[in-house]
XYZ file of C-alpha atoms in Angstrom:
457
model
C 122.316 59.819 159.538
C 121.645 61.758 156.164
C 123.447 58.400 154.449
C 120.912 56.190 156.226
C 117.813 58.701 154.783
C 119.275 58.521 151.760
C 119.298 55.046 151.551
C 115.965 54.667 152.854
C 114.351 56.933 149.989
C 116.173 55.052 147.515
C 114.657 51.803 148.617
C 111.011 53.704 148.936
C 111.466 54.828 145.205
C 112.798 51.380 144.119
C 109.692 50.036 145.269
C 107.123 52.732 143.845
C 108.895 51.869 140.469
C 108.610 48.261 141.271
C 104.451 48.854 141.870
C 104.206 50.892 138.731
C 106.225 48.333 136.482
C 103.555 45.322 137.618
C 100.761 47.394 137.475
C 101.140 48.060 133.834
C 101.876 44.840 132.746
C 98.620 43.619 134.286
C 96.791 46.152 132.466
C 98.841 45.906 129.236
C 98.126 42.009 129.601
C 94.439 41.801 130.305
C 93.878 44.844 127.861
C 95.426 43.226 125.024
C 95.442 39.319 125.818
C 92.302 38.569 128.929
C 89.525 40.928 127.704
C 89.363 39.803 123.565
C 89.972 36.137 124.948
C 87.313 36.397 127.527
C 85.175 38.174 125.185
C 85.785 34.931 122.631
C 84.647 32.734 125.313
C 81.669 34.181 126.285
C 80.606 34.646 122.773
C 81.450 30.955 122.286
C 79.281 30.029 125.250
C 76.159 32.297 124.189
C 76.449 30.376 120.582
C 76.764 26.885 122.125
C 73.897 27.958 124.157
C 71.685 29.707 121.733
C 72.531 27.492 118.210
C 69.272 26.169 117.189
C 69.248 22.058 117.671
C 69.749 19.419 114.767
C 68.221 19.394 111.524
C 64.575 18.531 111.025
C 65.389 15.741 109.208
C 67.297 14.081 111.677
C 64.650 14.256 114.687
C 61.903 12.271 114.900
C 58.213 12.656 116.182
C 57.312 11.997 119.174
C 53.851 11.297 120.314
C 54.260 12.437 123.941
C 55.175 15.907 124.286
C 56.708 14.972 127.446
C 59.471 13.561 125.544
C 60.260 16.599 123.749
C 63.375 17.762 124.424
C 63.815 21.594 125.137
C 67.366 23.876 124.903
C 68.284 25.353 127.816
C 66.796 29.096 126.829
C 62.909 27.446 125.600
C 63.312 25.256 128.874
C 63.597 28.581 131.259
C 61.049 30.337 128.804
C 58.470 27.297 129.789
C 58.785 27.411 133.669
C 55.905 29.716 135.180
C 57.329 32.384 136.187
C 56.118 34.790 139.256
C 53.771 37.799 138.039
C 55.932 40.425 135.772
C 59.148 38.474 135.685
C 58.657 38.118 131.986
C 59.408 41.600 131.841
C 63.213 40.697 132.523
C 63.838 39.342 129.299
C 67.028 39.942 128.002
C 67.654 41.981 124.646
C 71.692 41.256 123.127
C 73.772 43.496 123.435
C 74.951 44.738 119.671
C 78.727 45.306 119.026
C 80.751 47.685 116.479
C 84.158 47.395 115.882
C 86.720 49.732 114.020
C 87.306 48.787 110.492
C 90.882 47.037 109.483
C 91.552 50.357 107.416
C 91.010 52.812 110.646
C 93.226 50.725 112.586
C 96.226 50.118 110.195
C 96.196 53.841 110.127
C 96.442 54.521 113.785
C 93.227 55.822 114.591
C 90.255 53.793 116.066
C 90.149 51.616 118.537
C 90.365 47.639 119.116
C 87.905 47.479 121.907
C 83.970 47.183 120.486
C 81.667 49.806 121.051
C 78.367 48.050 122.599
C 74.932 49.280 121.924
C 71.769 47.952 123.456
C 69.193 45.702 121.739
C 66.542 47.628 123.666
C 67.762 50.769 122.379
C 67.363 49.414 118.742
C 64.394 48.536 118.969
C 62.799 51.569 120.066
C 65.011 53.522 116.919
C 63.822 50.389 114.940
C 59.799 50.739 115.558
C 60.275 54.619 116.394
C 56.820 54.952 114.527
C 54.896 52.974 116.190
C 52.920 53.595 119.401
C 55.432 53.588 122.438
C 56.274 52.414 125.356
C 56.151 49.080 123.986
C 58.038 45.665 125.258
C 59.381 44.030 122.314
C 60.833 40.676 122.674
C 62.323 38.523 119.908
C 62.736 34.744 119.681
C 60.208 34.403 123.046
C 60.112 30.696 121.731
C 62.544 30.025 118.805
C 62.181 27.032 117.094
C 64.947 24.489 117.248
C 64.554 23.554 113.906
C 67.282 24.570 110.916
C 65.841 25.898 107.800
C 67.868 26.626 104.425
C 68.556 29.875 103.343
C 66.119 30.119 100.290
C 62.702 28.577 102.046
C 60.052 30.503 102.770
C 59.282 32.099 105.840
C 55.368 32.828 107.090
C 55.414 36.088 108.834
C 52.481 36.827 110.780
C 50.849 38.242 113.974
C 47.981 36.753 116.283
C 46.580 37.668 119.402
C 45.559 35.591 122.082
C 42.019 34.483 121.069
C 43.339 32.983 117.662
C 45.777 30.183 119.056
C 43.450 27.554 117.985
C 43.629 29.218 114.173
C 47.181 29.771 114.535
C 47.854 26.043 115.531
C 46.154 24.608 112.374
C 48.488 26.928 110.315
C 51.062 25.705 111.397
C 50.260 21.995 111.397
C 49.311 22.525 107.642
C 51.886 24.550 106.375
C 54.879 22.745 108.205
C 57.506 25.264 107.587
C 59.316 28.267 109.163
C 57.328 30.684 110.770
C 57.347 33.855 112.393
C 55.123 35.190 114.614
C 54.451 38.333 116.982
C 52.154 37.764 119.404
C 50.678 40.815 120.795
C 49.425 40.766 124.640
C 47.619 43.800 126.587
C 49.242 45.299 129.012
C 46.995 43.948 131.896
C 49.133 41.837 134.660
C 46.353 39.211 135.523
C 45.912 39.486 131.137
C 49.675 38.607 130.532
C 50.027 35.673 133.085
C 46.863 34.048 131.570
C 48.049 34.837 128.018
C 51.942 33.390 128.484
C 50.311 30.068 130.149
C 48.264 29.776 127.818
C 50.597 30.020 124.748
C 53.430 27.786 126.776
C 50.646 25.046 126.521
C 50.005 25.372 122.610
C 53.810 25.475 122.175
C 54.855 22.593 123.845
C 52.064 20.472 123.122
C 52.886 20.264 119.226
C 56.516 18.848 118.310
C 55.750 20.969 114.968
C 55.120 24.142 116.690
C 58.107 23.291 118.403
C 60.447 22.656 115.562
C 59.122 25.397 113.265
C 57.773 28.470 114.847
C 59.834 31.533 116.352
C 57.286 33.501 118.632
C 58.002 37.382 119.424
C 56.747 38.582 121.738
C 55.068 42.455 122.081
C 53.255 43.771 125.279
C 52.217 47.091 125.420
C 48.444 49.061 125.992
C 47.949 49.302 121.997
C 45.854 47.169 120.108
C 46.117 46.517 116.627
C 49.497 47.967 115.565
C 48.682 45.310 112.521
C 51.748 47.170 110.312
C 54.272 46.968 113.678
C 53.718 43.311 114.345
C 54.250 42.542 110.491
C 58.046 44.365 110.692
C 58.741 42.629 113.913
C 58.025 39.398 112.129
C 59.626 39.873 109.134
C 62.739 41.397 110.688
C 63.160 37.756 112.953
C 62.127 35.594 109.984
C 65.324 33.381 109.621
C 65.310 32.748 105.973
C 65.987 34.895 102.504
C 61.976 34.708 101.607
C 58.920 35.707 103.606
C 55.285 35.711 103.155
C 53.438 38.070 104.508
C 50.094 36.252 105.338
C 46.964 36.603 108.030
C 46.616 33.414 110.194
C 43.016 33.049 108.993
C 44.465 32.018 105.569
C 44.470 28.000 104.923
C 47.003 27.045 102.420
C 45.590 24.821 100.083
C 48.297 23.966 97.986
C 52.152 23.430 98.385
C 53.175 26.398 96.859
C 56.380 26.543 99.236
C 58.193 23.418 97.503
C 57.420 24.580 94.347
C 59.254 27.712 95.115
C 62.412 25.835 96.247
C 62.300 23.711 93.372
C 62.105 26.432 90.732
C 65.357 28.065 89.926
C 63.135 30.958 88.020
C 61.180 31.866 90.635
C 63.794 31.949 93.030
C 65.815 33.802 90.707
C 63.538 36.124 90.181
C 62.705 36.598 93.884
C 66.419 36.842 94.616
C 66.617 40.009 92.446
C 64.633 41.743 94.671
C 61.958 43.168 91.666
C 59.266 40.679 91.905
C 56.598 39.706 94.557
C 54.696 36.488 94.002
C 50.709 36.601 94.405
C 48.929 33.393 96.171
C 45.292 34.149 95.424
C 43.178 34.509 98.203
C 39.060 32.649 98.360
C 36.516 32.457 100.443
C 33.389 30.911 101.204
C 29.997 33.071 101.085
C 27.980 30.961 103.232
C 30.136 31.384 106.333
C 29.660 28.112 107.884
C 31.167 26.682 105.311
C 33.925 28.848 105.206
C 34.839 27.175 108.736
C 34.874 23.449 107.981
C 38.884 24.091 106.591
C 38.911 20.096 106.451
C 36.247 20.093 103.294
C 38.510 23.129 101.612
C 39.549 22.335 97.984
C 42.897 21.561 96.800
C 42.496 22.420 93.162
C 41.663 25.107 91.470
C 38.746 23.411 89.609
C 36.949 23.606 92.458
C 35.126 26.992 92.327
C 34.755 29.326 95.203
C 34.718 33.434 95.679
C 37.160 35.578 95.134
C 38.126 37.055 98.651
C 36.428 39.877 100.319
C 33.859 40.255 96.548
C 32.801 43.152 98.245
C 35.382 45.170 98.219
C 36.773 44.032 94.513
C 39.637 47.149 94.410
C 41.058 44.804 97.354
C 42.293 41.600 95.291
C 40.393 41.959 91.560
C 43.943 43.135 90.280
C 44.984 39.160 90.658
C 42.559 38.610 87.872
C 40.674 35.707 88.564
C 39.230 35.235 84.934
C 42.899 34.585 83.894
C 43.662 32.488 86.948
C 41.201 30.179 86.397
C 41.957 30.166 82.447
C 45.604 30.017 82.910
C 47.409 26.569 82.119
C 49.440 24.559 84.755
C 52.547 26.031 85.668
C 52.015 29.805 84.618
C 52.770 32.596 86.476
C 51.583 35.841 84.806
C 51.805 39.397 85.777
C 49.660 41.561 87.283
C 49.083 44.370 84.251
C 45.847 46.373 86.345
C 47.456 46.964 89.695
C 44.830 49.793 91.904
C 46.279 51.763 94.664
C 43.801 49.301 97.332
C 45.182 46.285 96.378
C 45.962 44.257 98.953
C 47.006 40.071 98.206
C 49.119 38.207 99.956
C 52.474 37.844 98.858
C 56.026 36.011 98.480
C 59.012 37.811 98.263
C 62.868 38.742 99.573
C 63.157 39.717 103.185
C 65.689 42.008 102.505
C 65.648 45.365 100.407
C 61.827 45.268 100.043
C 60.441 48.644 101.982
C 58.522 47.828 105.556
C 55.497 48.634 106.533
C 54.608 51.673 107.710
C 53.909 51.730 111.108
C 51.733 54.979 111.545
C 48.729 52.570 110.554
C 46.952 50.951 113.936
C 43.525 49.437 113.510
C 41.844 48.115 110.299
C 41.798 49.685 107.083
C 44.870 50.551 104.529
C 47.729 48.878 106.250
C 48.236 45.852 104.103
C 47.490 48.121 101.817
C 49.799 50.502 102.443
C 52.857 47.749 102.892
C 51.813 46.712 99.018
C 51.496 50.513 97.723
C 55.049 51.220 98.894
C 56.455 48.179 97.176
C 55.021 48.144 94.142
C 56.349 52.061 93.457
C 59.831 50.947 95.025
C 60.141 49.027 91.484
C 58.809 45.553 92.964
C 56.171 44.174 90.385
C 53.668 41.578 91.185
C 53.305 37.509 89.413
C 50.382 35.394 89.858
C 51.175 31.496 90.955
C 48.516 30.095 88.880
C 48.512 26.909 90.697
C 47.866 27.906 93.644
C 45.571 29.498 96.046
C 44.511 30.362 100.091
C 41.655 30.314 101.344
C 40.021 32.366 104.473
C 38.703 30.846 107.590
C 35.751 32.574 107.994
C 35.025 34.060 111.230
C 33.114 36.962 113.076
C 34.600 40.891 112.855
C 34.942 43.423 115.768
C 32.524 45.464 113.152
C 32.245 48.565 115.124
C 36.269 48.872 115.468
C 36.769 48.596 111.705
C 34.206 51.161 110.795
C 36.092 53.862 113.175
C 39.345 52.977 112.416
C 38.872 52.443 108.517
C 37.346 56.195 108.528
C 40.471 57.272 110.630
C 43.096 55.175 108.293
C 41.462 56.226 104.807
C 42.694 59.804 106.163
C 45.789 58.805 106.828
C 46.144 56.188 103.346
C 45.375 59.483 101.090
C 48.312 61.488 102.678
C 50.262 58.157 102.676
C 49.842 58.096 98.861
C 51.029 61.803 98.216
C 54.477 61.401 100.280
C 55.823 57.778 99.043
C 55.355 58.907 95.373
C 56.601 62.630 95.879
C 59.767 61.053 97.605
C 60.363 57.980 95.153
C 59.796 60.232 92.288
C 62.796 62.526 93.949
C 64.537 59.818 94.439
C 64.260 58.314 90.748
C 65.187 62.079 89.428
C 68.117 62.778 91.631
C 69.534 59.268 91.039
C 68.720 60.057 86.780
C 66.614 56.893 86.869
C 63.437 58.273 86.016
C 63.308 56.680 82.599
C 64.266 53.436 83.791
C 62.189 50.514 84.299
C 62.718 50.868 88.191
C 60.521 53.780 87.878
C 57.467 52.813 85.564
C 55.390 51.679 88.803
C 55.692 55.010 90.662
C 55.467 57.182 87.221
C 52.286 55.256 86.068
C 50.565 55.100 89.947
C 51.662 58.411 90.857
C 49.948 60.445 87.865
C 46.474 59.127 89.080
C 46.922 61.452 91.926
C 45.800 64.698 90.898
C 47.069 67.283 93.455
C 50.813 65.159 93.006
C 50.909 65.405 89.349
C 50.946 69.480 89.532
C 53.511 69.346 92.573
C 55.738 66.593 90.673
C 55.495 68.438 87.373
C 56.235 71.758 88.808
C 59.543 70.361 90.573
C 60.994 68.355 87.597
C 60.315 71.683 85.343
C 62.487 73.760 87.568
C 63.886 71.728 90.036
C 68.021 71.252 90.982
């Protein structure tokens, strides 16, 4: 009896060892050959998916927009969808891995550690007015652009499609655009209709605008919607531009042609400057089909009112200047606000505590120019604004509230580039001429700065 027991617990035991054995090697096996493999595919699949379509010189137009032909994620994006489904869009999941280094030494781990793209973006805006739905690529374009075009980044809301389309007809590049929408359900579902019609009724909205989306209670986050623009923007340049702007000459092909301005807008120091016009007689500041192309052709300097705004692009030498110069902007003032070319990446953002009118282009510029980034004229070229009617009461409030915030704004960039520029021991280096000339206009900053340089670490 005790032999048969005996036996019986050895064969229990055998087979326990026998469970344990397979279980491992299916875990050994998926851990280090299924899960990366399955991982591979599936990022395959989202890139065979997601891979913009061929080159835009290899489709042609068609003249039914019928016939366009969608990918699969613009296809789903198109369908009308029930009331708040759009609020299921997807954000990618973001993945970190150990470095080679960590891992030859033991320590680490293979596996990726996954972050969410929501997440991100609420660190990445974290100064702007929350909650707020952010969604890139709504619409991406399924055109391919190279590396060193340039990139319109921009923001409209929903009662300037019809400005927004002509920009894009006329300018016939890459663009990026956030569109903001209110936070109203019957508001949204009229909105989203209405901007799946202007999308897929032009094959060059089609092939050259991305569309991000934002939907949230705030209007006017004007300094928010330029970062989420400029962050999507697909190419090494951007331009930072309002959608009333026509572009009246091809300033973008000149910039691919040049090797010296794309040098110097690859080193990251230089901004160009397309001078901005308008029209005082404001109905003809709306016929953009009678704008000039040449500079010969005399009209305002931009918002003459308000000179401290744009008279640092010196028109008198813009108009003097011979073809082909670009020339440097020698009287830059703290409001100066043009609109300008330059690298996507290293340039500061905007800062987002700005919402309404008043300082936040502004703002973006001030920032830049004492980061070391120095502004050039195109002298051959020029914008000009679509006139149209203001929400005058909202600018007067907010302008009062943002000239507040502008003058504090001031203060804190140049107190922390300036302790930048001295802990680094680059305050007598060219990188620091813009913030040491801009900064000592400030009164109350110059007896703060002087004070910590005299007995500071």
């Amino acid at each position: 009896m005790a032999g048969v027991i005996a036996l019986s617990l050895r064969i229990i035991l055998q087979f326990i060892a026998f469970v344990f054995v397979s279980v491992s090697v299916v875990y050994t096996t998926n851990l280090l050959l299924f899960s990366p493999l399955s991982s591979l595919v599936s990022a395959f699949l989202d890139f065979l998916v997601s891979r913009p379509s061929l080159s835009t010189s290899a489709k042609g137009v068609h003249s039914n927009a019928e016939q366009y032909r969608l990918n699969a994620a613009t296809q789903s994006a198109f369908t009308l969808l029930p009331e708040n489904s759009w609020k299921t869009h997807s954000a990618p999941t973001f993945q970190w891995t150990s470095s080679e280094f960590t891992l030859q030494h033991g320590l680490g781990h293979p596996q990726a550690i996954s972050v969410d793209g929501h997440k991100l973006l609420s660190k990445g805006f974290a100064s702007s007015m929350r909650p707020s739905n952010i969604m890139p690529y709504f619409y991406r374009a399924k055109g391919s652009f190279d590396a060193d075009d340039v990139t319109i980044t921009t923001l409209i809301t929903s009662n300037r499609f019809k400005v927004f389309a002509r920009l894009v007809e006329k300018y016939r590049g890459p663009i990026s655009v956030t569109v903001h929408i209110r936070d109203v359900a019957e508001h949204v579902q009229e909105v989203l209709e209405s901007l799946r019609e202007m999308y897929t009724s032009s094959e060059t909205m089609m092939t050259f605008v991305d569309i991000h989306l934002v939907v949230d209670a705030f209007d006017r986050q004007f300094n928010t919607w330029r970062n989420i623009a400029r962050l999507f923007a697909r190419t090494d340049f951007v331009m930072m531009l309002d959608i009333d702007f026509y572009p009246s000459t091809d300033f973008r092909s000149v910039i691919k042609r040049s090797s010296t301005l794309s040098d110097k807008l690859y080193a990251g120091r230089a901004a160009l400057v397309i001078p901005a016009f308008e029209y005082l007689d404001f109905h003809e500041g709306t016929n953009y089909a009678r704008f000039p192309t040449k500079k010969s052709q005399r009209i305002g300097m931009f918002h003459a009112s308000w000179s401290p705004g744009h008279n640092a692009s010196d028109y008198k030498h813009f108009y003097a200047a011979p073809p082909g110069e670009v020339y440097k902007i020698t009287r830059y003032q703290a409001a100066y606000e043009p609109y300008v070319i330059f690298k996507k990446d290293g340039a500061p953002w905007c800062d987002e505590r700005f919402v309404g009118y008043g300082g936040n282009k502004a703002a973006c510029l001030f920032e830049m120019y004492v980061a070391g980034i120095s502004y050039y004229v195109l002298a051959d070229h020029f914008i000009i604004h679509q006139n149209h009617l203001y929400e005058e009461t909202a600018r007067k409030n907010e302008r009062r509230y943002n000239r507040k915030i502008y003058s504090d704004f001031r203060e804190e960039i140049c107190l922390r580039y300036l302790k930048r520029y001295h802990d680094e021991g680059m305050l007598d280096s060219d990188l620091a001429e813009n913030a040491l000339a801009e900064c000592r206009k400030i009164k109350s900053l110059t007896r703060v700065a002087a004070k910590y340089f005299q007995n500071g670490p």
